[in-house]
Tab-separated table of C-alpha atoms in Angstrom:
chain	number	residue	atom	x	y	z
F	1	MET	CA	81.030	96.757	88.359
F	2	LYS	CA	82.527	98.521	91.371
F	3	ALA	CA	79.363	100.616	91.502
F	4	ALA	CA	77.390	97.390	91.919
F	5	ALA	CA	78.761	97.109	95.437
F	6	VAL	CA	78.284	100.742	96.455
F	7	SER	CA	75.284	102.296	94.706
F	8	ARG	CA	72.462	100.324	96.322
F	9	LYS	CA	73.834	100.863	99.814
F	10	LEU	CA	74.597	104.510	99.132
F	11	ARG	CA	71.052	105.179	97.964
F	12	GLU	CA	69.687	104.011	101.302
F	13	SER	CA	70.910	107.265	102.867
F	14	ALA	CA	71.834	109.636	100.041
F	15	GLN	CA	70.675	110.850	96.651
F	16	GLU	CA	72.976	109.479	93.962
F	17	VAL	CA	73.148	110.542	90.328
F	18	LEU	CA	74.946	107.831	88.353
F	19	ILE	CA	76.775	109.059	85.239
F	20	HIS	CA	77.848	106.561	82.564
F	21	THR	CA	80.460	108.192	80.336
F	22	GLY	CA	80.149	105.502	77.684
F	23	GLN	CA	83.837	104.539	77.764
F	24	HIS	CA	82.902	100.849	78.083
F	25	TYR	CA	80.291	101.098	75.388
F	26	ASP	CA	80.187	97.577	73.950
F	27	ASP	CA	76.774	96.115	74.743
F	28	GLU	CA	78.287	92.786	75.727
F	29	LEU	CA	80.610	94.468	78.219
F	30	SER	CA	78.240	97.067	79.639
F	31	ARG	CA	74.519	96.347	79.548
F	32	ILE	CA	74.905	92.757	80.679
F	33	PHE	CA	76.734	93.867	83.819
F	34	PHE	CA	74.022	96.372	84.691
F	35	ASP	CA	71.429	93.628	84.244
F	36	GLU	CA	73.194	90.772	86.043
F	37	LEU	CA	74.587	92.781	88.950
F	38	ARG	CA	71.427	94.836	89.402
F	39	ILE	CA	73.326	98.101	89.155
F	40	PRO	CA	70.920	101.067	89.167
F	41	ALA	CA	70.373	102.351	85.653
F	42	PRO	CA	72.521	105.377	84.792
F	43	ASP	CA	70.792	108.713	85.279
F	44	ARG	CA	72.934	110.331	82.582
F	45	GLN	CA	74.525	108.729	79.504
F	46	LEU	CA	77.318	110.694	77.828
F	47	ASP	CA	78.023	108.217	74.989
F	48	ILE	CA	81.703	109.158	74.822
F	49	HIS	CA	83.809	106.413	73.305
F	50	ASP	CA	86.315	105.739	70.552
F	51	GLY	CA	89.420	107.830	70.004
F	52	SER	CA	92.701	107.915	71.901
F	53	ASN	CA	92.977	108.127	75.677
F	54	THR	CA	93.711	111.844	75.332
F	55	GLU	CA	90.721	112.451	73.074
F	56	GLN	CA	88.359	110.488	75.318
F	57	THR	CA	89.512	112.265	78.456
F	58	ALA	CA	89.221	115.682	76.835
F	59	ARG	CA	85.686	115.016	75.628
F	60	MET	CA	84.683	113.686	79.040
F	61	LEU	CA	86.069	116.773	80.769
F	62	ALA	CA	84.156	119.006	78.374
F	63	ALA	CA	80.909	117.156	79.155
F	64	LEU	CA	81.355	116.614	82.889
F	65	GLY	CA	82.261	120.215	83.808
F	66	PRO	CA	78.896	121.714	82.780
F	67	LEU	CA	77.044	118.671	84.113
F	68	PHE	CA	78.623	119.004	87.567
F	69	SER	CA	77.839	122.724	87.536
F	70	GLU	CA	74.214	121.916	86.724
F	71	LEU	CA	73.838	119.212	89.381
F	72	GLY	CA	75.806	120.922	92.147
F	73	PRO	CA	76.774	117.709	93.989
F	74	GLU	CA	78.228	117.689	97.502
F	75	LEU	CA	80.765	115.120	96.341
F	76	VAL	CA	81.823	113.268	93.191
F	77	LEU	CA	82.615	109.561	93.582
F	78	VAL	CA	84.926	107.933	91.014
F	79	TYR	CA	86.008	104.320	90.690
F	80	GLY	CA	89.151	102.532	89.572
F	81	ASP	CA	91.603	103.699	86.931
F	82	THR	CA	89.796	104.382	83.651
F	83	ASN	CA	89.735	107.546	81.551
F	84	SER	CA	86.339	108.177	83.145
F	85	THR	CA	87.968	108.059	86.587
F	86	LEU	CA	90.509	110.710	85.699
F	87	ALA	CA	88.033	112.948	83.895
F	88	GLY	CA	85.539	112.782	86.763
F	89	ALA	CA	88.189	113.590	89.360
F	90	LEU	CA	89.685	116.489	87.400
F	91	ALA	CA	86.349	118.034	86.418
F	92	ALA	CA	85.154	117.971	90.025
F	93	ALA	CA	88.435	119.231	91.499
F	94	GLN	CA	88.530	122.143	89.064
F	95	LEU	CA	85.059	123.137	90.283
F	96	ARG	CA	86.145	122.763	93.924
F	97	ILE	CA	83.771	119.838	94.423
F	98	PRO	CA	85.185	117.213	96.820
F	99	VAL	CA	86.278	113.988	95.140
F	100	ALA	CA	86.209	110.460	96.587
F	101	HIS	CA	88.232	107.763	94.812
F	102	VAL	CA	87.317	104.107	95.281
F	103	GLU	CA	90.334	101.793	94.804
F	104	ALA	CA	92.810	104.549	95.590
F	105	GLY	CA	96.501	103.909	96.108
F	106	MET	CA	96.884	101.018	93.685
F	107	ARG	CA	100.226	101.173	91.896
F	108	SER	CA	101.912	99.042	89.252
F	109	PHE	CA	104.809	101.545	89.066
F	110	ASP	CA	104.612	101.276	85.284
F	111	ARG	CA	103.837	104.691	83.828
F	112	ALA	CA	103.591	103.161	80.354
F	113	MET	CA	100.168	101.851	81.430
F	114	PRO	CA	97.415	104.437	80.850
F	115	GLU	CA	95.673	103.077	83.939
F	116	GLU	CA	98.668	103.957	86.110
F	117	LEU	CA	98.611	107.594	85.062
F	118	ASN	CA	94.853	107.742	85.588
F	119	ARG	CA	94.981	106.344	89.103
F	120	VAL	CA	97.947	108.462	90.232
F	121	LEU	CA	96.438	111.706	88.976
F	122	ALA	CA	92.987	110.854	90.345
F	123	ASP	CA	94.471	110.161	93.775
F	124	HIS	CA	96.234	113.512	93.876
F	125	ALA	CA	92.977	115.276	92.979
F	126	SER	CA	90.916	113.444	95.636
F	127	ASP	CA	89.788	114.420	99.115
F	128	LEU	CA	88.697	110.948	100.239
F	129	LEU	CA	90.815	107.980	99.204
F	130	PHE	CA	89.251	104.566	99.757
F	131	CYS	CA	91.989	101.928	99.794
F	132	SER	CA	91.551	98.214	99.207
F	133	THR	CA	94.727	97.141	101.024
F	134	GLN	CA	97.384	98.321	103.442
F	135	THR	CA	99.801	98.289	100.514
F	136	ALA	CA	97.661	100.949	98.845
F	137	VAL	CA	97.710	103.041	102.033
F	138	ASP	CA	101.495	102.736	102.122
F	139	ASN	CA	101.763	103.733	98.461
F	140	LEU	CA	99.826	106.924	99.148
F	141	ALA	CA	101.957	107.718	102.182
F	142	ALA	CA	105.064	107.366	100.010
F	143	GLU	CA	103.558	110.102	97.796
F	144	ASP	CA	102.827	112.217	100.902
F	145	ILE	CA	99.068	111.617	100.716
F	146	ARG	CA	97.738	110.948	104.199
F	147	ASP	CA	94.688	113.151	104.730
F	148	GLY	CA	91.384	111.497	103.844
F	149	VAL	CA	92.914	108.041	103.403
F	150	GLN	CA	90.603	105.220	104.502
F	151	LEU	CA	91.402	101.496	104.526
F	152	VAL	CA	88.032	99.930	103.681
F	153	GLY	CA	88.731	96.729	101.746
F	154	ASP	CA	87.946	96.032	98.135
F	155	VAL	CA	84.531	96.582	96.590
F	156	MET	CA	85.132	93.959	93.921
F	157	ALA	CA	85.622	91.448	96.715
F	158	ASP	CA	82.149	92.467	97.901
F	159	VAL	CA	80.766	91.753	94.429
F	160	ALA	CA	82.568	88.443	93.951
F	161	LEU	CA	81.651	87.082	97.373
F	162	ALA	CA	78.029	88.194	97.079
F	163	PHE	CA	77.466	86.849	93.568
F	164	LEU	CA	79.431	83.586	93.687
F	165	PRO	CA	76.462	81.647	95.146
F	166	VAL	CA	74.249	83.178	92.458
F	167	ALA	CA	76.732	82.161	89.753
F	168	GLU	CA	76.961	78.625	91.107
F	169	GLU	CA	73.191	78.288	90.969
F	170	ARG	CA	72.402	80.030	87.692
F	171	SER	CA	75.389	79.721	85.383
F	172	ARG	CA	75.684	76.818	82.968
F	173	ALA	CA	79.037	78.005	81.639
F	174	LEU	CA	80.801	74.711	82.393
F	175	ASP	CA	78.224	72.593	80.580
F	176	ASP	CA	77.825	75.081	77.745
F	177	ASN	CA	81.552	74.989	77.039
F	178	GLY	CA	82.048	71.259	77.642
F	179	LEU	CA	84.348	71.807	80.628
F	180	SER	CA	85.017	69.763	83.763
F	181	ALA	CA	85.792	71.502	87.053
F	182	GLY	CA	89.506	71.726	87.780
F	183	GLU	CA	90.546	70.471	84.345
F	184	TYR	CA	90.725	73.608	82.202
F	185	ILE	CA	92.429	76.987	81.950
F	186	LEU	CA	90.588	80.310	81.762
F	187	MET	CA	92.479	82.905	79.701
F	188	THR	CA	91.855	86.647	79.235
F	189	VAL	CA	94.035	89.233	77.489
F	190	HIS	CA	93.067	92.807	76.707
F	191	ARG	CA	95.745	95.249	77.944
F	192	ALA	CA	96.998	97.635	75.273
F	193	GLY	CA	100.590	96.712	76.017
F	194	ASN	CA	99.834	93.106	75.073
F	195	VAL	CA	97.328	93.389	72.233
F	196	ASP	CA	98.341	96.592	70.447
F	197	VAL	CA	101.902	95.403	69.746
F	198	PRO	CA	101.783	92.696	67.035
F	199	THR	CA	104.896	90.862	68.260
F	200	ARG	CA	103.497	90.626	71.775
F	201	LEU	CA	100.066	89.613	70.529
F	202	GLU	CA	101.689	86.808	68.539
F	203	ARG	CA	103.342	85.592	71.735
F	204	VAL	CA	99.900	85.450	73.354
F	205	VAL	CA	98.796	83.167	70.523
F	206	GLU	CA	101.998	81.093	70.768
F	207	LEU	CA	101.307	80.574	74.469
F	208	ALA	CA	97.721	79.525	73.746
F	209	GLU	CA	98.976	77.028	71.164
F	210	GLN	CA	101.247	75.344	73.707
F	211	LEU	CA	98.803	74.969	76.600
F	212	ALA	CA	98.298	71.310	77.387
F	213	GLN	CA	94.921	71.611	79.125
F	214	PRO	CA	91.609	72.609	77.549
F	215	THR	CA	91.473	76.382	77.541
F	216	VAL	CA	88.558	78.777	77.197
F	217	PHE	CA	89.319	82.337	76.075
F	218	PRO	CA	86.485	84.916	76.213
F	219	VAL	CA	87.816	87.482	73.745
F	220	HIS	CA	87.492	91.170	74.518
F	221	PRO	CA	86.326	93.234	71.485
F	222	ARG	CA	89.619	95.161	71.540
F	223	THR	CA	91.581	91.925	71.445
F	224	ARG	CA	89.445	90.452	68.658
F	225	ALA	CA	89.997	93.505	66.481
F	226	ARG	CA	93.755	93.327	66.990
F	227	LEU	CA	93.836	89.584	66.282
F	228	ARG	CA	92.031	90.106	62.988
F	229	ALA	CA	94.283	92.985	62.005
F	230	ALA	CA	97.377	90.865	62.717
F	231	GLY	CA	96.018	87.790	60.915
F	232	LEU	CA	96.137	85.746	64.133
F	233	GLU	CA	92.462	85.029	64.804
F	234	ASP	CA	92.392	81.665	63.028
F	235	ARG	CA	95.477	80.436	64.887
F	236	LEU	CA	93.936	81.308	68.239
F	237	GLN	CA	90.636	79.633	67.373
F	238	ALA	CA	92.488	76.469	66.356
F	239	ALA	CA	94.354	76.398	69.693
F	240	VAL	CA	91.698	77.171	72.294
F	241	LYS	CA	87.943	77.547	72.700
F	242	VAL	CA	87.263	81.179	71.816
F	243	THR	CA	84.014	82.669	73.091
F	244	GLN	CA	82.282	86.011	73.040
F	245	PRO	CA	82.700	88.176	76.156
F	246	LEU	CA	80.936	86.592	79.107
F	247	GLY	CA	78.495	87.984	81.595
F	248	TYR	CA	79.795	88.349	85.115
F	249	LEU	CA	78.016	85.287	86.486
F	250	ASP	CA	79.368	83.012	83.753
F	251	PHE	CA	82.858	84.424	84.126
F	252	LEU	CA	82.748	84.015	87.903
F	253	LYS	CA	81.639	80.396	87.521
F	254	LEU	CA	84.466	79.626	85.101
F	255	ALA	CA	87.085	81.382	87.237
F	256	ALA	CA	85.939	79.553	90.365
F	257	HIS	CA	86.335	76.107	88.812
F	258	ALA	CA	89.394	76.624	86.574
F	259	ARG	CA	92.651	74.844	87.297
F	260	THR	CA	94.467	78.090	86.502
F	261	VAL	CA	93.638	81.579	85.280
F	262	LEU	CA	95.918	83.213	82.685
F	263	THR	CA	95.287	86.954	82.483
F	264	ASP	CA	96.626	90.478	82.137
F	265	SER	CA	93.657	91.959	84.040
F	266	GLY	CA	94.177	93.462	87.467
F	267	GLY	CA	90.665	92.646	88.607
F	268	VAL	CA	90.843	89.029	87.461
F	269	GLN	CA	94.059	88.492	89.454
F	270	LYS	CA	92.251	89.527	92.601
F	271	GLU	CA	89.122	87.533	91.817
F	272	ALA	CA	91.231	84.418	91.258
F	273	TYR	CA	92.744	84.878	94.714
F	274	LEU	CA	89.324	85.304	96.311
F	275	LEU	CA	88.102	82.160	94.559
F	276	GLY	CA	91.161	80.068	95.430
F	277	THR	CA	92.222	79.671	91.795
F	278	PRO	CA	95.948	79.929	90.949
F	279	CYS	CA	96.718	82.839	88.627
F	280	VAL	CA	99.431	83.446	86.045
F	281	THR	CA	99.694	87.116	85.095
F	282	LEU	CA	100.934	88.102	81.648
F	283	ARG	CA	102.522	91.314	82.897
F	284	GLU	CA	105.800	92.313	84.553
F	285	THR	CA	104.083	94.192	87.389
F	286	THR	CA	100.867	94.023	89.380
F	287	GLU	CA	98.889	96.326	91.622
F	288	TRP	CA	97.789	93.326	93.668
F	289	VAL	CA	101.185	92.430	95.113
F	290	GLU	CA	99.641	90.472	97.987
F	291	THR	CA	98.453	87.786	95.590
F	292	VAL	CA	102.066	87.228	94.538
F	293	GLU	CA	103.449	87.364	98.079
F	294	HIS	CA	101.070	84.627	99.199
F	295	GLY	CA	101.931	82.365	96.264
F	296	TRP	CA	98.644	82.467	94.381
F	297	ASN	CA	99.842	84.648	91.517
F	298	VAL	CA	102.970	84.486	89.337
F	299	LEU	CA	104.148	87.309	87.056
F	300	VAL	CA	105.585	86.021	83.773
F	301	ASP	CA	105.078	88.903	81.316
F	302	LEU	CA	104.873	87.159	77.903
F	303	ASP	CA	107.627	84.633	78.498
F	304	VAL	CA	105.985	81.532	77.049
F	305	ARG	CA	108.220	79.027	78.870
F	306	ALA	CA	107.799	80.796	82.215
F	307	ALA	CA	104.033	80.882	81.694
F	308	LEU	CA	103.861	77.171	80.907
F	309	ASP	CA	105.958	76.362	83.988
F	310	ALA	CA	103.722	78.549	86.164
F	311	VAL	CA	100.554	76.945	84.809
F	312	SER	CA	101.805	73.479	85.794
F	313	ARG	CA	102.982	74.441	89.291
F	314	PRO	CA	101.288	72.722	92.254
F	315	LEU	CA	98.590	74.466	94.230
F	316	PRO	CA	99.972	76.853	96.878
F	317	ALA	CA	100.389	75.315	100.317
F	318	GLY	CA	98.630	76.698	103.363
F	319	GLU	CA	95.560	78.863	103.739
F	320	ARG	CA	94.664	82.023	101.864
F	321	PRO	CA	94.537	84.908	104.338
F	322	GLU	CA	91.678	87.389	104.097
F	323	LEU	CA	93.159	90.387	102.286
F	324	TYR	CA	90.341	92.435	100.851
F	325	GLY	CA	87.847	93.350	103.540
F	326	GLY	CA	85.711	90.231	103.791
F	327	GLY	CA	82.863	91.601	101.673
F	328	HIS	CA	82.166	94.731	103.751
F	329	ALA	CA	84.025	97.430	101.823
F	330	ALA	CA	80.866	99.120	100.517
F	331	GLU	CA	79.423	99.407	104.029
F	332	ARG	CA	82.601	101.109	105.223
F	333	ILE	CA	82.638	103.454	102.226
F	334	CYS	CA	79.035	104.514	102.768
F	335	ALA	CA	79.659	105.147	106.472
F	336	VAL	CA	82.585	107.439	105.666
F	337	LEU	CA	80.621	109.248	102.959
F	338	ALA	CA	77.698	109.794	105.347
F	339	ALA	CA	80.002	111.296	107.959
F	340	TYR	CA	81.734	113.467	105.372
F	341	THR	CA	78.588	114.890	103.790
F	342	GLY	CA	76.415	114.823	106.907
F	343	SER	CA	73.744	112.769	105.116
C-alpha cells in the first residue's frame, strides 16, 4: 500500500522493478489492494510465505541476493517494517547496493515485536532514510543515524487523503453492513502479541462482548485461524458483526464514519487521526506518538475496563494539526531519489 503512493510518481522519471515477496499472500489482503489502489503489477513474484519470521526472512534473502545481482539496480527501495523490508535491506546492503527505507525511524521501543526488530535493522542498513515525522528523525539521531535522513511526511497519508473522496463515492460499506455514520465502532486485531497468546485473544473477545455500540470487525486471516484454534470464533460472532477482510476503499469509508476505531495496527492509528476518528489502541506502545499527544489516540493494551472507558470518552477538543506531510510525501521522496541517482 505504501508503494501505491510512490511507484506511479517514481516511474515518471525512473525505471522501477517492483518485487512482491509474497509475504502478504492472502488474495483478499493482496490482490484487492493492487486493484483498488492502482499499484503497478509486480514485475517479479517470489511466492515466499508461511513459516516463522526467521524462515521467511532467510528464504527471502536467498531469493533476493541473486535477483539483485541479476538486475544490478542503482538503489533498492524498501517500505515499512515487514520481513520483506528487512530481507530487502540486508540483501542489498550485502551487495553494496544503496538502500532507501520509506517510513524510517519509527520506534515502539518494544523489541518483542518482530516489526520493531525489522525496522531498526533496516534503518541501520540504509543509506537514505525517509521519515514520516520529526519524532522519527529524533529517534534516528538518538541511534547516531544522521546522514541520509530526510523528513518527507508519510506516504500512507498520501494514500488516505487521495483515496478518501474515491471511497466516499464508490464504497457502500455502511449500507452493506447496516451501519449509521457516527454510531458504530470499527475494530481490527491482528498483531501476534494479541492473537497468538490464547489468554490475550480471549480478552479481545471479552472486550468485543462488552461494547455497547454496534461494532464491525473485519477479521484478518491470521486472527480467524487463532480464534478457531482457541474455540473463540462463535463467541466473537455472537458479539459483533464479523466480516471478511475489506478492500481499502471499504475500510477507509468505515474508518472515516466510525464513532471510534479499536485496533492494534500502527497504520490504522494514523489513518484514524487523518480522518478525525478517535482511536483506542490495544497495545502498550505506539510508533505514532503524536496521535496520543494530541488526544486522538489512547493506549490501553488489553485492559477491558480501560478500553471501554476510552471508547466512551468525548471527542478531543481543538483542531487536529497537520502531522504527516499533507499528502506530498511521495513527491518529496521521488525528488530525493532523483537527486541521489541522477535520474
